[in-house]
Amino acid sequence: MSQSCIIIGAGNLATHLALALKKNGHDIVQVYNRSEAPARELAKKVNSEYTTNPYQLKSSASVFFVAVKDDAFDEVLSKIKLNDKLLIHCSGSTPLSALSNYSANYGVLYPLQTFSKDRYLDFNKIPIFIESNSESNLKLMEEIASSLSEKVFELDSEKRKSLHVAAVFACNFVNHLYTLAGDVLQEKEIPFYILKPLIAETAKKIQDLKPFDAQTGPAVRNDEKIIAKHIESLEDSPELLNLYISLSKSIFNHHQK
Amino acid sequence: MSQSCIIIGAGNLATHLALALKKNGHDIVQVYNRSEAPARELAKKVNSEYTTNPYQLKSSASVFFVAVKDDAFDEVLSKIKLNDKLLIHCSGSTPLSALSNYSANYGVLYPLQTFSKDRYLDFNKIPIFIESNSESNLKLMEEIASSLSEKVFELDSEKRKSLHVAAVFACNFVNHLYTLAGDVLQEKEIPFYILKPLIAETAKKIQDLKPFDAQTGPAVRNDEKIIAKHIESLEDSPELLNLYISLSKSIFNHHQK
């Protein structure tokens, strides 16, 4: 069933969520954001109204999505007349209970993906994890989530937090290692694009192999001579050196077990 | 021009290199490896002879490829009659000069990729970095490298070492983060496959965006509340906790500059 939605937030996640809702037949009534430009920009994309004043949010909408940092929840939610409408947050590490003060009907809809505003994503392939405060709300959430993606799973707050931690390792930290690799190359005026086939294959490998079995490199071979050379060459970059040593030790420890 | 090659080593890199040479019209005369089973296995794949005795290597071959750990170089190379044939190593972090004791003609051919034996790779798309001790050898190396890949670059030993360090960050450490993410999930009985779309998209993003611009997650947003929750949830895993904190700090430092 099509819902009339309000989107609170206009960041990366809010943008992709609003676009996916719109694309799948839901109506975006309003976008709220503290600063105006992002609100206006998103509202334009989904053909909705926008506001920077929480008191002006329309309580006639059927579902309210919150996609802001959880320390900003209260600032907005305490000012909206929710009238027990379905209130949904999209955060991996915020418990379901964070919404209990604002509505009698609430849930979590957590799409596991890395969202950058201007990048196209097929939302239908993104795993979505849901949780709710009642069986009937869960059924409604399942309906909404299934309209957005073919991969919908129920997951409680505790497990979702671990899933978020795992995602930080597999995505945010991974991307930062790409940045650090680029820094190492830049020192020698080697362009970053040279790493792209390696990065692509590293990610592709684990679509078929377990990452443990896909591990290559000096640390898993315990190639001490190479490791010593690398450590020497990183001596002027304490941060890189520290990470090189910690990660190499961690690889070695895992594979000696 | 087609070469008659000897492959010293039968590991992941030696296997992919021998297959690529064979596929592109070169002849593999012999495979050497200290232990017999891998030598036999690779020899079968490339339709060559094999030996575990360096004294039995045929000095009639035109090119000798060394693809073993560099601390094993001397053990093999000191026993071969090279007769100044072209001797090539394939290591990122071993200088060209490591071969100077064994032949008057030598070079480096470093393919930048992660190699697992049973995984198909299109060698033609792999960047290859070459270096040699003379202009004429470099020309021959360029010919050989270009027969294997459309992406051939000249790079000196010092820069190649930095390239290898960058590759360790962008590939080996990245893959280990996938392993650690899987460990976090396993604790909560969540299957690893759930991360696959996220891992794929994280790698795809940087094919278009600079990794610095592609960064997402709590550390780059400086979302202290989420970070505190993650740190709490990792308290029983000191190794994960240490890496979580170091990598988050590194992201934060980079993006505050």
Coordinates of C-alpha atoms in Angstrom, one line a residue:
Chain A
M1 CA 0.0 0.0 0.0
S2 CA 1.3 3.4 -0.9
Q3 CA 2.2 5.7 2.0
S4 CA 2.4 9.4 2.4
C5 CA 5.8 10.1 3.9
I6 CA 7.7 12.8 5.7
I7 CA 11.5 12.7 5.5
I8 CA 13.4 14.2 8.4
G9 CA 16.9 14.8 7.2
A10 CA 18.4 15.5 3.8
G11 CA 21.8 13.8 3.9
N12 CA 23.1 10.9 1.9
L13 CA 20.8 8.3 3.4
A14 CA 17.7 10.5 3.5
T15 CA 18.3 11.3 -0.1
H16 CA 18.5 7.7 -1.3
L17 CA 15.6 6.6 0.9
A18 CA 13.3 9.4 -0.3
L19 CA 14.2 8.6 -4.0
A20 CA 13.5 4.9 -3.4
L21 CA 10.2 5.6 -1.7
K22 CA 9.1 7.9 -4.5
K23 CA 10.2 5.5 -7.2
N24 CA 8.2 2.7 -5.6
G25 CA 4.9 4.6 -5.6
H26 CA 5.0 6.3 -2.2
D27 CA 4.3 10.0 -1.8
I28 CA 6.8 12.3 -0.2
V29 CA 4.8 15.0 1.4
Q30 CA 7.5 17.1 3.0
V31 CA 11.3 17.1 3.6
Y32 CA 12.6 18.6 6.8
N33 CA 16.2 19.7 7.4
R34 CA 17.8 22.1 9.8
S35 CA 19.6 24.0 7.0
E36 CA 17.6 25.0 4.0
A37 CA 19.7 24.3 0.9
P38 CA 19.8 20.5 1.4
A39 CA 16.1 20.4 2.2
R40 CA 15.3 22.3 -0.9
E41 CA 17.6 20.2 -3.1
L42 CA 16.0 16.9 -1.9
A43 CA 12.5 18.3 -2.1
K44 CA 13.1 19.2 -5.7
K45 CA 14.3 15.7 -6.5
V46 CA 11.2 14.0 -5.0
N47 CA 8.7 16.7 -6.0
S48 CA 7.7 17.6 -2.4
E49 CA 7.4 20.6 -0.1
Y50 CA 10.2 21.3 2.4
T51 CA 10.6 23.1 5.7
T52 CA 13.3 24.0 8.2
N53 CA 10.7 24.4 10.9
P54 CA 9.7 21.2 12.7
Y55 CA 6.5 22.9 13.9
Q56 CA 5.4 23.1 10.3
L57 CA 5.6 19.4 9.6
K58 CA 2.2 18.1 8.5
S59 CA 0.7 15.6 10.9
S60 CA -1.5 14.3 8.1
A61 CA 1.3 12.2 6.7
S62 CA 1.1 8.4 7.4
V63 CA 4.8 7.6 8.0
F64 CA 7.6 9.7 9.4
F65 CA 11.2 8.7 8.5
V66 CA 14.0 10.1 10.7
A67 CA 17.4 10.0 9.0
V68 CA 19.5 12.4 11.1
K69 CA 22.2 11.7 13.7
D70 CA 20.5 10.3 16.8
D71 CA 21.6 13.1 19.0
A72 CA 19.4 15.3 16.8
F73 CA 16.3 13.1 17.3
D74 CA 14.9 15.0 20.3
E75 CA 15.4 18.4 18.9
V76 CA 13.1 17.6 16.0
L77 CA 10.8 14.9 17.3
S78 CA 9.8 16.7 20.4
K79 CA 8.3 19.5 18.2
I80 CA 6.2 17.4 15.9
K81 CA 2.6 16.4 16.5
L82 CA 3.0 12.8 15.5
N83 CA -0.5 11.7 16.7
D84 CA 0.9 8.1 17.0
K85 CA 1.7 7.9 13.4
L86 CA 4.3 5.3 12.4
L87 CA 7.7 6.8 13.2
I88 CA 10.8 5.1 11.6
H89 CA 14.5 5.6 12.1
C90 CA 17.1 4.3 9.8
S91 CA 20.2 4.1 12.0
G92 CA 22.3 0.9 12.4
S93 CA 23.4 1.5 16.0
T94 CA 20.4 3.4 17.5
P95 CA 18.1 1.1 19.4
L96 CA 14.4 0.8 18.6
S97 CA 13.6 2.2 22.1
A98 CA 15.1 5.6 21.1
L99 CA 11.7 6.3 19.5
S100 CA 9.4 5.2 22.4
N101 CA 8.9 8.8 23.7
Y102 CA 7.5 10.2 20.5
S103 CA 4.8 7.8 19.2
A104 CA 3.0 4.7 20.2
N105 CA 3.9 3.2 16.8
Y106 CA 7.5 3.0 15.8
G107 CA 10.1 0.9 14.1
V108 CA 13.6 0.7 12.5
L109 CA 14.3 0.4 8.8
Y110 CA 18.1 0.0 8.3
P111 CA 19.4 -0.3 4.7
L112 CA 22.9 -1.7 4.7
Q113 CA 24.8 0.3 2.1
T114 CA 27.1 3.2 1.7
F115 CA 25.2 6.2 0.4
S116 CA 26.7 9.1 -1.5
K117 CA 24.2 11.7 -2.7
D118 CA 25.0 11.8 -6.4
R119 CA 25.7 8.2 -7.0
Y120 CA 23.0 5.9 -8.5
L121 CA 22.1 2.8 -6.5
D122 CA 19.7 0.0 -7.2
F123 CA 17.8 0.1 -3.9
N124 CA 16.1 -3.1 -4.8
K125 CA 19.3 -5.1 -4.1
I126 CA 20.1 -3.4 -0.8
P127 CA 19.5 -5.6 2.3
I128 CA 17.0 -3.9 4.6
F129 CA 16.8 -4.8 8.3
I130 CA 13.6 -4.1 10.2
E131 CA 12.3 -4.1 13.7
S132 CA 9.2 -2.7 15.3
N133 CA 7.4 -2.3 18.6
S134 CA 4.4 -4.5 17.7
E135 CA 3.4 -7.3 15.4
S136 CA 1.0 -5.1 13.4
N137 CA 3.6 -2.4 13.0
L138 CA 6.2 -5.0 11.9
K139 CA 3.8 -6.2 9.3
L140 CA 3.4 -2.7 7.9
M141 CA 7.1 -2.1 8.0
E142 CA 7.7 -5.3 6.1
E143 CA 5.2 -4.1 3.5
I144 CA 7.1 -0.8 3.2
A145 CA 10.5 -2.4 3.2
S146 CA 9.5 -5.0 0.6
S147 CA 8.3 -2.2 -1.7
L148 CA 11.8 -0.9 -1.7
S149 CA 14.0 -4.0 -1.7
E150 CA 13.8 -7.7 -2.5
K151 CA 16.0 -8.4 0.6
V152 CA 14.2 -7.7 3.8
F153 CA 15.2 -9.3 7.2
E154 CA 14.0 -8.9 10.7
L155 CA 16.8 -8.1 13.2
D156 CA 16.8 -6.9 16.8
S157 CA 18.6 -3.8 18.0
E158 CA 21.5 -5.6 19.6
K159 CA 22.3 -7.6 16.5
R160 CA 21.8 -4.6 14.2
K161 CA 24.4 -2.7 16.2
S162 CA 26.9 -5.6 15.5
L163 CA 25.9 -5.5 11.9
H164 CA 26.7 -1.8 11.8
V165 CA 30.1 -2.4 13.4
A166 CA 30.8 -5.0 10.8
A167 CA 29.8 -2.6 8.1
V168 CA 32.2 0.0 9.5
F169 CA 35.0 -2.5 9.1
A170 CA 34.0 -3.7 5.7
C171 CA 33.1 -0.4 4.2
N172 CA 34.2 2.8 6.0
F173 CA 37.6 1.5 7.2
V174 CA 38.1 -0.2 3.8
N175 CA 37.5 3.1 2.0
H176 CA 39.9 4.8 4.3
L177 CA 42.6 2.3 3.5
Y178 CA 42.0 3.2 -0.2
T179 CA 42.6 6.8 0.8
L180 CA 45.8 5.9 2.7
A181 CA 47.1 3.8 -0.2
G182 CA 46.5 6.9 -2.4
D183 CA 48.5 9.0 0.0
V184 CA 51.4 6.5 -0.2
L185 CA 51.3 6.7 -4.0
Q186 CA 51.0 10.5 -4.1
E187 CA 54.4 10.8 -2.2
K188 CA 56.0 9.1 -5.3
E189 CA 53.8 10.9 -7.8
I190 CA 52.1 7.6 -8.9
P191 CA 48.5 8.1 -9.9
F192 CA 45.8 6.5 -7.8
Y193 CA 44.0 4.9 -10.8
I194 CA 46.8 2.3 -11.1
L195 CA 45.2 0.6 -8.0
K196 CA 41.7 0.3 -9.5
P197 CA 42.0 -3.2 -11.0
L198 CA 43.5 -4.4 -7.7
I199 CA 40.8 -2.9 -5.6
A200 CA 38.1 -4.3 -7.9
E201 CA 39.5 -7.8 -7.9
T202 CA 40.0 -7.7 -4.1
A203 CA 36.3 -7.0 -3.6
K204 CA 35.2 -9.5 -6.3
K205 CA 37.2 -12.3 -4.8
I206 CA 35.1 -12.5 -1.7
Q207 CA 31.9 -12.8 -3.7
D208 CA 33.1 -16.4 -4.3
L209 CA 35.8 -17.1 -1.7
K210 CA 35.7 -16.7 2.1
P211 CA 37.9 -13.6 2.9
F212 CA 40.0 -15.8 5.1
D213 CA 40.8 -18.0 2.1
A214 CA 41.3 -15.0 -0.2
Q215 CA 44.0 -13.5 2.0
T216 CA 47.3 -12.8 0.2
G217 CA 50.4 -10.6 0.9
P218 CA 53.5 -10.5 3.0
A219 CA 51.8 -10.8 6.4
V220 CA 49.9 -14.1 5.6
R221 CA 53.1 -15.5 4.0
N222 CA 55.0 -14.3 7.1
D223 CA 57.5 -12.7 4.7
E224 CA 59.5 -10.9 7.3
K225 CA 62.1 -9.5 4.9
I226 CA 59.4 -7.7 2.9
I227 CA 57.6 -6.5 6.0
A228 CA 60.8 -5.1 7.4
K229 CA 61.3 -3.2 4.1
H230 CA 57.8 -1.8 4.3
I231 CA 58.2 -0.7 7.9
E232 CA 61.4 1.1 7.0
S233 CA 59.8 2.9 4.1
L234 CA 56.9 4.1 6.4
E235 CA 59.2 5.5 9.1
D236 CA 58.3 9.1 8.3
S237 CA 54.6 8.4 8.5
P238 CA 53.8 7.3 12.1
E239 CA 50.1 6.9 11.5
L240 CA 50.6 4.7 8.5
L241 CA 53.4 2.8 10.3
N242 CA 51.2 2.1 13.3
L243 CA 48.3 0.9 11.1
Y244 CA 50.7 -1.2 9.0
I245 CA 52.1 -3.0 12.0
S246 CA 48.7 -3.5 13.8
L247 CA 47.0 -4.9 10.6
S248 CA 50.0 -7.1 9.7
K249 CA 50.0 -8.5 13.3
S250 CA 46.3 -9.1 13.1
I251 CA 46.6 -11.0 9.8
F252 CA 49.5 -13.1 11.1
N253 CA 47.6 -13.9 14.4
H254 CA 44.5 -14.9 12.5
H255 CA 46.3 -17.2 10.1
Q256 CA 48.6 -18.9 12.7
K257 CA 45.6 -20.2 14.7
Chain B
M1 CA 58.8 -12.7 -30.1
S2 CA 58.0 -15.9 -28.4
Q3 CA 60.3 -16.9 -25.5
S4 CA 61.2 -20.3 -23.9
C5 CA 60.7 -19.8 -20.2
I6 CA 61.6 -21.4 -17.0
I7 CA 59.4 -20.7 -14.0
I8 CA 61.0 -20.8 -10.6
G9 CA 58.2 -21.1 -8.0
A10 CA 54.8 -22.6 -8.2
G11 CA 52.7 -20.4 -5.9
N12 CA 49.8 -18.1 -6.7
L13 CA 51.9 -15.6 -8.7
A14 CA 54.0 -18.2 -10.5
T15 CA 50.8 -20.0 -11.5
H16 CA 49.1 -17.0 -13.0
L17 CA 52.3 -15.8 -14.7
A18 CA 53.0 -19.2 -16.3
L19 CA 49.4 -19.5 -17.5
A20 CA 49.5 -16.0 -19.0
L21 CA 52.9 -16.6 -20.7
K22 CA 51.6 -19.9 -22.1
K23 CA 48.3 -18.3 -23.3
N24 CA 50.2 -15.6 -25.1
G25 CA 52.4 -17.9 -27.2
H26 CA 55.4 -18.3 -25.0
D27 CA 56.7 -21.8 -24.2
I28 CA 57.1 -23.0 -20.6
V29 CA 60.1 -25.3 -20.7
Q30 CA 60.3 -26.2 -17.0
V31 CA 58.8 -25.4 -13.6
Y32 CA 61.0 -25.6 -10.5
N33 CA 59.7 -25.8 -7.0
R34 CA 61.3 -27.0 -3.7
S35 CA 58.3 -29.2 -3.0
E36 CA 57.1 -31.5 -5.7
A37 CA 53.3 -31.4 -5.6
P38 CA 52.9 -27.7 -6.6
A39 CA 55.6 -28.1 -9.3
R40 CA 53.8 -31.1 -10.8
E41 CA 50.4 -29.3 -10.6
L42 CA 51.6 -26.2 -12.4
A43 CA 53.6 -28.2 -15.0
K44 CA 50.5 -30.1 -15.9
K45 CA 48.6 -26.8 -16.3
V46 CA 51.1 -25.3 -18.7
N47 CA 52.2 -28.6 -20.4
S48 CA 55.8 -28.4 -19.2
E49 CA 58.4 -30.5 -17.4
Y50 CA 59.1 -29.9 -13.8
T51 CA 61.9 -30.5 -11.3
T52 CA 62.6 -30.0 -7.6
N53 CA 66.4 -30.0 -8.3
P54 CA 67.8 -26.6 -9.3
Y55 CA 70.9 -28.3 -10.9
Q56 CA 68.5 -29.9 -13.4
L57 CA 67.2 -26.6 -14.8
K58 CA 67.8 -26.4 -18.5
S59 CA 70.1 -23.5 -19.4
S60 CA 68.8 -23.7 -22.9
A61 CA 65.8 -21.6 -21.9
S62 CA 65.8 -17.9 -22.9
V63 CA 64.1 -16.3 -19.9
F64 CA 64.1 -17.4 -16.2
F65 CA 61.3 -16.0 -14.1
V66 CA 61.8 -16.1 -10.3
A67 CA 58.5 -16.0 -8.3
V68 CA 59.6 -17.1 -4.9
K69 CA 60.2 -15.2 -1.6
D70 CA 63.3 -13.2 -2.0
D71 CA 65.1 -14.9 0.9
A72 CA 64.9 -18.1 -1.3
F73 CA 66.5 -16.4 -4.3
D74 CA 70.1 -17.4 -3.5
E75 CA 69.2 -21.0 -2.6
V76 CA 68.0 -21.6 -6.2
L77 CA 69.8 -19.0 -8.3
S78 CA 73.3 -19.9 -7.0
K79 CA 72.8 -23.4 -8.4
I80 CA 71.6 -22.6 -11.9
K81 CA 73.9 -22.2 -14.9
L82 CA 72.2 -19.0 -16.2
N83 CA 74.9 -18.2 -18.9
D84 CA 73.8 -14.6 -18.7
K85 CA 70.3 -15.5 -19.9
L86 CA 67.6 -12.9 -19.0
L87 CA 66.7 -13.4 -15.3
I88 CA 63.4 -11.7 -14.1
H89 CA 61.9 -11.4 -10.6
C90 CA 58.3 -10.5 -10.0
S91 CA 58.4 -9.0 -6.5
G92 CA 57.1 -5.6 -5.6
S93 CA 59.5 -4.8 -2.8
T94 CA 62.7 -6.6 -4.0
P95 CA 65.2 -4.2 -5.7
L96 CA 66.4 -4.9 -9.2
S97 CA 69.9 -5.2 -7.8
A98 CA 69.0 -8.4 -5.9
L99 CA 69.6 -10.2 -9.2
S100 CA 73.0 -8.7 -10.1
N101 CA 75.0 -11.6 -8.8
Y102 CA 73.5 -14.2 -11.0
S103 CA 73.4 -12.9 -14.6
A104 CA 74.6 -10.0 -16.6
N105 CA 71.0 -9.5 -17.9
Y106 CA 68.2 -9.1 -15.5
G107 CA 65.0 -7.2 -14.8
V108 CA 61.8 -6.9 -12.8
L109 CA 58.3 -7.6 -14.0
Y110 CA 55.8 -6.8 -11.3
P111 CA 52.1 -7.5 -12.0
L112 CA 50.0 -5.5 -9.6
Q113 CA 47.2 -7.9 -8.6
T114 CA 46.1 -10.3 -5.9
F115 CA 46.5 -13.8 -7.2
S116 CA 44.8 -16.9 -5.9
K117 CA 45.6 -20.1 -7.7
D118 CA 42.1 -21.3 -8.7
R119 CA 40.7 -18.0 -9.6
Y120 CA 40.4 -16.9 -13.2
L121 CA 42.0 -13.5 -14.0
D122 CA 42.2 -11.5 -17.2
F123 CA 46.0 -10.9 -17.2
N124 CA 45.6 -8.5 -20.1
K125 CA 44.0 -5.9 -17.7
I126 CA 46.6 -6.2 -15.0
P127 CA 49.1 -3.2 -14.8
I128 CA 52.6 -4.5 -15.1
F129 CA 55.7 -2.5 -13.9
I130 CA 59.0 -3.2 -15.4
E131 CA 62.6 -2.3 -14.8
S132 CA 65.9 -3.6 -16.2
N133 CA 69.7 -3.2 -16.0
S134 CA 70.2 -2.1 -19.6
E135 CA 68.3 -0.3 -22.4
S136 CA 68.3 -3.4 -24.6
N137 CA 67.0 -5.7 -21.8
L138 CA 64.4 -3.1 -21.0
K139 CA 63.2 -3.3 -24.6
L140 CA 63.0 -7.0 -24.4
M141 CA 61.2 -6.9 -21.1
E142 CA 58.7 -4.4 -22.6
E143 CA 58.1 -6.8 -25.4
I144 CA 57.4 -9.7 -23.0
A145 CA 55.3 -7.6 -20.7
S146 CA 53.2 -6.2 -23.6
S147 CA 52.5 -9.7 -24.8
L148 CA 50.8 -10.3 -21.4
S149 CA 49.1 -7.0 -20.7
E150 CA 47.9 -3.9 -22.4
K151 CA 49.1 -1.8 -19.4
V152 CA 52.9 -1.8 -19.1
F153 CA 54.8 0.9 -17.2
E154 CA 58.4 1.5 -16.4
L155 CA 59.0 2.0 -12.6
D156 CA 62.2 2.1 -10.6
S157 CA 62.8 -0.1 -7.5
E158 CA 62.2 2.7 -5.0
K159 CA 58.8 3.7 -6.4
R160 CA 57.9 0.0 -6.9
K161 CA 58.4 -0.6 -3.2
S162 CA 56.0 2.3 -2.4
L163 CA 53.5 0.9 -4.9
H164 CA 53.7 -2.5 -3.1
V165 CA 53.1 -0.8 0.3
A166 CA 50.1 1.0 -1.3
A167 CA 48.8 -2.4 -2.6
V168 CA 49.2 -4.0 0.8
F169 CA 46.9 -1.2 2.2
A170 CA 44.4 -1.3 -0.7
C171 CA 44.3 -5.1 -1.0
N172 CA 45.8 -7.3 1.8
F173 CA 44.6 -5.1 4.6
V174 CA 41.3 -4.5 3.0
N175 CA 40.7 -8.2 2.6
H176 CA 41.6 -8.7 6.3
L177 CA 39.0 -6.1 7.3
Y178 CA 36.5 -8.2 5.4
T179 CA 37.6 -11.2 7.6
L180 CA 37.3 -9.1 10.8
A181 CA 33.8 -7.9 9.7
G182 CA 32.8 -11.6 9.2
D183 CA 34.1 -12.4 12.7
V184 CA 31.9 -9.6 14.2
L185 CA 28.9 -11.0 12.4
Q186 CA 29.7 -14.6 13.3
E187 CA 29.5 -13.7 17.0
K188 CA 25.8 -12.8 16.4
E189 CA 25.2 -15.7 14.0
I190 CA 24.6 -13.3 11.1
P191 CA 25.9 -14.8 7.8
F192 CA 28.8 -13.0 5.9
Y193 CA 26.9 -12.9 2.6
I194 CA 24.8 -10.1 3.9
L195 CA 27.8 -7.7 3.5
K196 CA 28.5 -8.6 -0.1
P197 CA 26.4 -5.8 -1.7
L198 CA 28.1 -3.3 0.6
I199 CA 31.6 -4.5 -0.1
A200 CA 30.9 -4.5 -3.9
E201 CA 29.6 -0.9 -3.8
T202 CA 32.4 0.3 -1.6
A203 CA 34.9 -0.9 -4.2
K204 CA 32.8 0.4 -7.1
K205 CA 32.5 3.9 -5.7
I206 CA 36.1 4.6 -6.0
Q207 CA 36.2 3.7 -9.6
D208 CA 34.4 7.1 -10.1
L209 CA 34.9 9.1 -6.9
K210 CA 38.2 9.9 -5.1
P211 CA 38.2 7.7 -2.0
F212 CA 38.5 10.8 0.2
D213 CA 35.2 12.0 -1.3
A214 CA 33.6 8.6 -1.0
Q215 CA 34.2 8.4 2.7
T216 CA 31.0 7.7 4.8
G217 CA 30.3 6.4 8.3
P218 CA 30.4 7.6 11.9
A219 CA 34.1 8.7 12.0
V220 CA 33.9 11.1 9.1
R221 CA 30.6 12.5 10.5
N222 CA 32.3 12.7 13.9
D223 CA 29.2 10.9 15.3
E224 CA 30.6 10.5 18.8
K225 CA 27.5 8.8 20.2
I226 CA 27.6 6.0 17.6
I227 CA 31.4 5.6 18.0
A228 CA 31.0 5.3 21.8
K229 CA 28.4 2.5 21.3
H230 CA 30.7 0.6 18.9
I231 CA 33.6 0.9 21.2
E232 CA 31.5 -0.4 24.1
S233 CA 30.3 -3.4 21.9
L234 CA 34.0 -4.3 21.1
E235 CA 35.2 -4.3 24.7
D236 CA 35.7 -8.0 24.7
S237 CA 37.8 -8.0 21.5
P238 CA 40.9 -6.0 22.3
E239 CA 42.3 -6.5 18.8
L240 CA 39.2 -5.3 17.0
L241 CA 38.8 -2.5 19.5
N242 CA 42.4 -1.3 18.9
L243 CA 41.9 -1.3 15.2
Y244 CA 38.5 0.4 15.4
I245 CA 40.0 3.2 17.5
S246 CA 43.1 3.7 15.3
L247 CA 41.2 3.6 12.0
S248 CA 38.5 6.0 13.3
K249 CA 41.1 8.4 14.5
S250 CA 42.9 8.3 11.2
I251 CA 39.6 9.0 9.3
F252 CA 38.8 11.8 11.7
N253 CA 42.3 13.4 11.4
H254 CA 42.3 13.1 7.6
H255 CA 39.0 14.8 7.2
Q256 CA 39.5 17.6 9.7
K257 CA 42.5 18.9 7.8

